[in-house]
PDB file of C-alpha atoms in Angstrom:
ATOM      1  CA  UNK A   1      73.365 237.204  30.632  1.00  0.00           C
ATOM      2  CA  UNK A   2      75.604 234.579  29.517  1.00  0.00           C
ATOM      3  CA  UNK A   3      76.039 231.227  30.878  1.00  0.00           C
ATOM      4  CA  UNK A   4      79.258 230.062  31.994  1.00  0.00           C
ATOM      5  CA  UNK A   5      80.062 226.602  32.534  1.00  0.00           C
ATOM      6  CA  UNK A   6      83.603 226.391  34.482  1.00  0.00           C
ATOM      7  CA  UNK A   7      83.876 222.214  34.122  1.00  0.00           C
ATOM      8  CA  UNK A   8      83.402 222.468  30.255  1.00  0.00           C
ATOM      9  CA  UNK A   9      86.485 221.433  28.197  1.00  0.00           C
ATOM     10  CA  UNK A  10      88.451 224.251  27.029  1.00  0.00           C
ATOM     11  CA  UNK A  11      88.264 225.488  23.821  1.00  0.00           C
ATOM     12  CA  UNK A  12      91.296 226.244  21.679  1.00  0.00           C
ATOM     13  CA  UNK A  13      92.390 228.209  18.697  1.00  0.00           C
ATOM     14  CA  UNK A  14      92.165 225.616  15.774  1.00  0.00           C
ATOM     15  CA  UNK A  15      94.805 225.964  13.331  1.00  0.00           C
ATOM     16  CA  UNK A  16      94.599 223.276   9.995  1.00  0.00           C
ATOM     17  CA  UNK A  17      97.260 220.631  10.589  1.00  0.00           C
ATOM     18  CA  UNK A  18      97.859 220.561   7.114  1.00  0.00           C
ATOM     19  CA  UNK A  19      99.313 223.975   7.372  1.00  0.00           C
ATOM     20  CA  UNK A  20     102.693 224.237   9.035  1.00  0.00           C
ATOM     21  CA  UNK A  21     103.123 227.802   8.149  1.00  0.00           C
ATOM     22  CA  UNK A  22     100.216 229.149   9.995  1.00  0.00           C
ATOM     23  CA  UNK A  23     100.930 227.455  12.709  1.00  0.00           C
ATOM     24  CA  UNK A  24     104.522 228.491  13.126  1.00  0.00           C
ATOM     25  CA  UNK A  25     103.385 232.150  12.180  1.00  0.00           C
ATOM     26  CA  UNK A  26     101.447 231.795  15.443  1.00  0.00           C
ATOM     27  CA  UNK A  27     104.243 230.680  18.047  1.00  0.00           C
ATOM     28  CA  UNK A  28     105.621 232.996  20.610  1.00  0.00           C
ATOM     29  CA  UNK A  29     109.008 232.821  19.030  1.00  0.00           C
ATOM     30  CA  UNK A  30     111.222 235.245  17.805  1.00  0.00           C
ATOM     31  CA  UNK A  31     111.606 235.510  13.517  1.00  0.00           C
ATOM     32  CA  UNK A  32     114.915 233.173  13.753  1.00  0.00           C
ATOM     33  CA  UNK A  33     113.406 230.920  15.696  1.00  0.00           C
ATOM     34  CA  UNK A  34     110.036 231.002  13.248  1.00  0.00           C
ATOM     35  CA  UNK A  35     112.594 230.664   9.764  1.00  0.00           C
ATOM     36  CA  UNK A  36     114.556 227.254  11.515  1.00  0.00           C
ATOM     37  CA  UNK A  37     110.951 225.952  12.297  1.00  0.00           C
ATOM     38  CA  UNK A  38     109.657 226.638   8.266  1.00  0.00           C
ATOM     39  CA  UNK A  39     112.867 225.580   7.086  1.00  0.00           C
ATOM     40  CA  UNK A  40     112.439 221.784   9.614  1.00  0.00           C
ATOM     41  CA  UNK A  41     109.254 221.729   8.402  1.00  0.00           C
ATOM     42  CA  UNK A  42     109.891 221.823   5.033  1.00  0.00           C
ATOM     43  CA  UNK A  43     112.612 219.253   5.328  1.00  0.00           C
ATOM     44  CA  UNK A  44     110.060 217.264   5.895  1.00  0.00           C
ATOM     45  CA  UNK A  45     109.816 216.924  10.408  1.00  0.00           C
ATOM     46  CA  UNK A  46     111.854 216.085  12.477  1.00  0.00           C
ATOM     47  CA  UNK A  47     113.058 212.874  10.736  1.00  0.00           C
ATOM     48  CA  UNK A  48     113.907 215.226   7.854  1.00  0.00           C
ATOM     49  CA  UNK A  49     113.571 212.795   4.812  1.00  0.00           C
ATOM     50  CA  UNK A  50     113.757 215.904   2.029  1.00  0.00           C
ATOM     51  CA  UNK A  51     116.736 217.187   4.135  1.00  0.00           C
ATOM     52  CA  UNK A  52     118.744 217.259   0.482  1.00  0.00           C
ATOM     53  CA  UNK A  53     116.501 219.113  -1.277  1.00  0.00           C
ATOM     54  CA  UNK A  54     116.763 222.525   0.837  1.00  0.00           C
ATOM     55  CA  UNK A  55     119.040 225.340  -0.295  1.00  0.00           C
ATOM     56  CA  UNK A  56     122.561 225.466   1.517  1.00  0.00           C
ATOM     57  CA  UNK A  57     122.191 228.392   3.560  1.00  0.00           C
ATOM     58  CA  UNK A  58     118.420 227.374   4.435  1.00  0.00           C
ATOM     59  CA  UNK A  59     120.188 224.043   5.707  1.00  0.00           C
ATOM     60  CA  UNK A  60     122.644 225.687   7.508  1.00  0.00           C
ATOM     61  CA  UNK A  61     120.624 227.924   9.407  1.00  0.00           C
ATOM     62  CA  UNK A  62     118.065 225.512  10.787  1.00  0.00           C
ATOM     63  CA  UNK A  63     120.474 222.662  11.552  1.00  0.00           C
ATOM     64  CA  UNK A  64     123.374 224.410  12.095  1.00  0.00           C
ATOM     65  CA  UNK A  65     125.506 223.999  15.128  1.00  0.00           C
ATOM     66  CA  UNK A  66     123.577 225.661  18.158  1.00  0.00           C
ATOM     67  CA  UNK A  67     126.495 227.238  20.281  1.00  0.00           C
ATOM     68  CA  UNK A  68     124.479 227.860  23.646  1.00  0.00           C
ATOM     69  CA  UNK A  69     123.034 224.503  23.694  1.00  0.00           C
ATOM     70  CA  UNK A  70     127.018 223.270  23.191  1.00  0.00           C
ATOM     71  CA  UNK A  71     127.736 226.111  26.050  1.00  0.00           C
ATOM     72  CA  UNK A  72     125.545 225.160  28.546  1.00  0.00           C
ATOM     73  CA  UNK A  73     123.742 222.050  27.358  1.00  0.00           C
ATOM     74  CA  UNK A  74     120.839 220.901  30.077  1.00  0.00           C
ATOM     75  CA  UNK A  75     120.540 224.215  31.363  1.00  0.00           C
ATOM     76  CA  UNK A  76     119.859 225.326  27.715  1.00  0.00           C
ATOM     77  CA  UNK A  77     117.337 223.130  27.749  1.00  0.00           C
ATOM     78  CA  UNK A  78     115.675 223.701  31.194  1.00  0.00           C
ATOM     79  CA  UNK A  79     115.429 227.578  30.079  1.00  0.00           C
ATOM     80  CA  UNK A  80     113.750 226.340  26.717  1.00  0.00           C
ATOM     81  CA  UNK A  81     111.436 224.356  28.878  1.00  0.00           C
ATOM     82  CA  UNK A  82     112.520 221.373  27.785  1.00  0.00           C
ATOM     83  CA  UNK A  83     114.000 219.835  31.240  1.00  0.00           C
ATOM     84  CA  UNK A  84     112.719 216.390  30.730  1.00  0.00           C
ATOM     85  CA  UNK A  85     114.245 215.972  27.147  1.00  0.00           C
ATOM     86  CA  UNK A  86     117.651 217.485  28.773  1.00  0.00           C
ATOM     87  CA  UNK A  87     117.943 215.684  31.807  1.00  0.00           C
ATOM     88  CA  UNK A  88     117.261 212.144  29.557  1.00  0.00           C
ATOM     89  CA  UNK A  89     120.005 213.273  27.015  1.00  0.00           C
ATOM     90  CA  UNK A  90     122.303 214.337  30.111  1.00  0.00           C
ATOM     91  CA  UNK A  91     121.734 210.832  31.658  1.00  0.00           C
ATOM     92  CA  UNK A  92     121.913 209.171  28.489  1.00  0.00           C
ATOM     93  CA  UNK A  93     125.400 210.618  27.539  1.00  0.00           C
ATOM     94  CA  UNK A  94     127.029 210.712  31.032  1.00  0.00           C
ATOM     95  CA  UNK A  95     126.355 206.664  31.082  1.00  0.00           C
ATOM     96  CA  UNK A  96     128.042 206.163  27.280  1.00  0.00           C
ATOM     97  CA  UNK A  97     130.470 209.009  28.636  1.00  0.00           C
ATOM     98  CA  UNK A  98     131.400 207.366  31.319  1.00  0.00           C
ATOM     99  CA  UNK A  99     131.928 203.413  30.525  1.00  0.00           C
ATOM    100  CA  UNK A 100     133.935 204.664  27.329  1.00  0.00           C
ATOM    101  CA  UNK A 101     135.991 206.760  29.667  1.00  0.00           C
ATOM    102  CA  UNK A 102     136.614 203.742  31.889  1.00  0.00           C
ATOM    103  CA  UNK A 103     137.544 201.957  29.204  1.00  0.00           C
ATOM    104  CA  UNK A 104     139.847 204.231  27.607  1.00  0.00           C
ATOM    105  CA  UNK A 105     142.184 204.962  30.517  1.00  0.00           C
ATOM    106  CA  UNK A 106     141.889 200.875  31.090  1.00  0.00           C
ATOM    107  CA  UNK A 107     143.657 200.947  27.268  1.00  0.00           C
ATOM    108  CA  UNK A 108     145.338 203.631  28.391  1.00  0.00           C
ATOM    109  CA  UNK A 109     144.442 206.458  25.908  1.00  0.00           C
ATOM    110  CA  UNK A 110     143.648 208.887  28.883  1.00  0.00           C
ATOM    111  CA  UNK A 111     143.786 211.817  26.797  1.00  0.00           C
ATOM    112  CA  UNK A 112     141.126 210.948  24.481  1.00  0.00           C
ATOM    113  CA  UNK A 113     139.087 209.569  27.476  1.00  0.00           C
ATOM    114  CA  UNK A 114     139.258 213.853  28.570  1.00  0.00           C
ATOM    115  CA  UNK A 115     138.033 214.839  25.400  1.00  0.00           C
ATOM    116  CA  UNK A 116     134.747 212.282  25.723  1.00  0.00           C
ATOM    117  CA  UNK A 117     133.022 215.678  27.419  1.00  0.00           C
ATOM    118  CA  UNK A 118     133.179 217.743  24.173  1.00  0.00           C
ATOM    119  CA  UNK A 119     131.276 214.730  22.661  1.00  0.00           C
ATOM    120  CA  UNK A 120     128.159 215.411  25.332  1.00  0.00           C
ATOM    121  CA  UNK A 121     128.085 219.441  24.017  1.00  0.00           C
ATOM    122  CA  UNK A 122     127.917 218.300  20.764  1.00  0.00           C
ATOM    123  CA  UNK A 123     125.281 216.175  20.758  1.00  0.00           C
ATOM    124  CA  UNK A 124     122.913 218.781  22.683  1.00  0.00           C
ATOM    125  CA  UNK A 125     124.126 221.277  19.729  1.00  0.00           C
ATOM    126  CA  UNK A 126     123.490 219.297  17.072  1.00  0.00           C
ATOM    127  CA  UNK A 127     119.517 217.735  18.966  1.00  0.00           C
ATOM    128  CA  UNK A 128     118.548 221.876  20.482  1.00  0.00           C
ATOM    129  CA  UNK A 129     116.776 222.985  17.087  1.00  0.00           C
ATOM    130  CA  UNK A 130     114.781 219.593  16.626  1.00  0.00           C
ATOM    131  CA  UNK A 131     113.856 219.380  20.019  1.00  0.00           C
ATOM    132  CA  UNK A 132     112.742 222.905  20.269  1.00  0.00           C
ATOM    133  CA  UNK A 133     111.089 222.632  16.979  1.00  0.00           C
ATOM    134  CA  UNK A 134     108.915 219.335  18.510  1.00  0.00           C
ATOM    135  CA  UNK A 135     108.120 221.172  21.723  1.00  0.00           C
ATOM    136  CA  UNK A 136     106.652 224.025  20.391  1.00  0.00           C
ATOM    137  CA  UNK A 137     105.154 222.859  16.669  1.00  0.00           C
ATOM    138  CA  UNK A 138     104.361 219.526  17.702  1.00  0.00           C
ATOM    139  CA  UNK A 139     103.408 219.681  21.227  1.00  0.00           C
ATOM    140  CA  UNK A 140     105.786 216.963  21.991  1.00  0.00           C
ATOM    141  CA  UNK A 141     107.908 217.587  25.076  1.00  0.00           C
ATOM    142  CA  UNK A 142     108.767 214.485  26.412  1.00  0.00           C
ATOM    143  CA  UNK A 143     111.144 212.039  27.872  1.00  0.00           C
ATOM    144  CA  UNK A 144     112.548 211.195  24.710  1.00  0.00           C
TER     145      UNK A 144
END
């Protein structure tokens, strides 16, 4: 008979941090998702310093414009499980969103003080595949 101890500390699957690719090999993500994550991490993280030296279509593909985050923004987020991130960003923008669309109709450019909520979309679109890509390869799913 085996001895079980239920207050010992969990063991895990170790995967080499050295190795990206076995790691991302290993998420519960679909092949799309798994391609954007090789092609982030070979750009080098989430700061991206060897951005440049990617092919075109690789670039486009894993930083391309993510149309449901534009869509539906937090609640893209929330389903991705990354509600904390999205509700920061959604604060974040509604405050900049906000005092430049006070200040707009004060100057009275009212029209372009409308448009300031396209801005918000965008930004989630463009942040969605980095964010994702730091929840589930780096483990980092926080306020910021």
């Amino acid at each position: 008979m085996t001895t079980h101890n239920p207050y010992a500390t969990p063991q895990a699957a170790v995967v080499e941090a050295d190795n990206p690719e076995q790691l991302i090999a290993n998420l519960p993500v679909s092949a799309k998702w798994q391609a954007r994550f090789r092609a982030i991490a070979r750009a080098g993280g989430p700061k991206m310093p060897h951005y440049k030296e990617l092919p075109a279509a690789e670039r486009r593909a894993a930083f391309g414009f993510n149309i449901l985050a534009f869509l539906f923004g937090p609640l893209y987020y929330a389903c991705k499980g990354m509600w904390k991130k999205g509700l920061a960003l959604f604060l974040a923008c509604a405050v900049v969103v906000i005092s430049l669309g006070i200040g707009l109709d004060y100057l009275g450019y009212e029209k372009l003080a409308n448009a300031l909520g396209y801005g918000v979309g965008a930004v989630f679109a463009v942040r969605a595949n980095i964010d994702y890509y730091k929840k589930m390869v780096l483990g980092d799913n926080g306020w910021w």
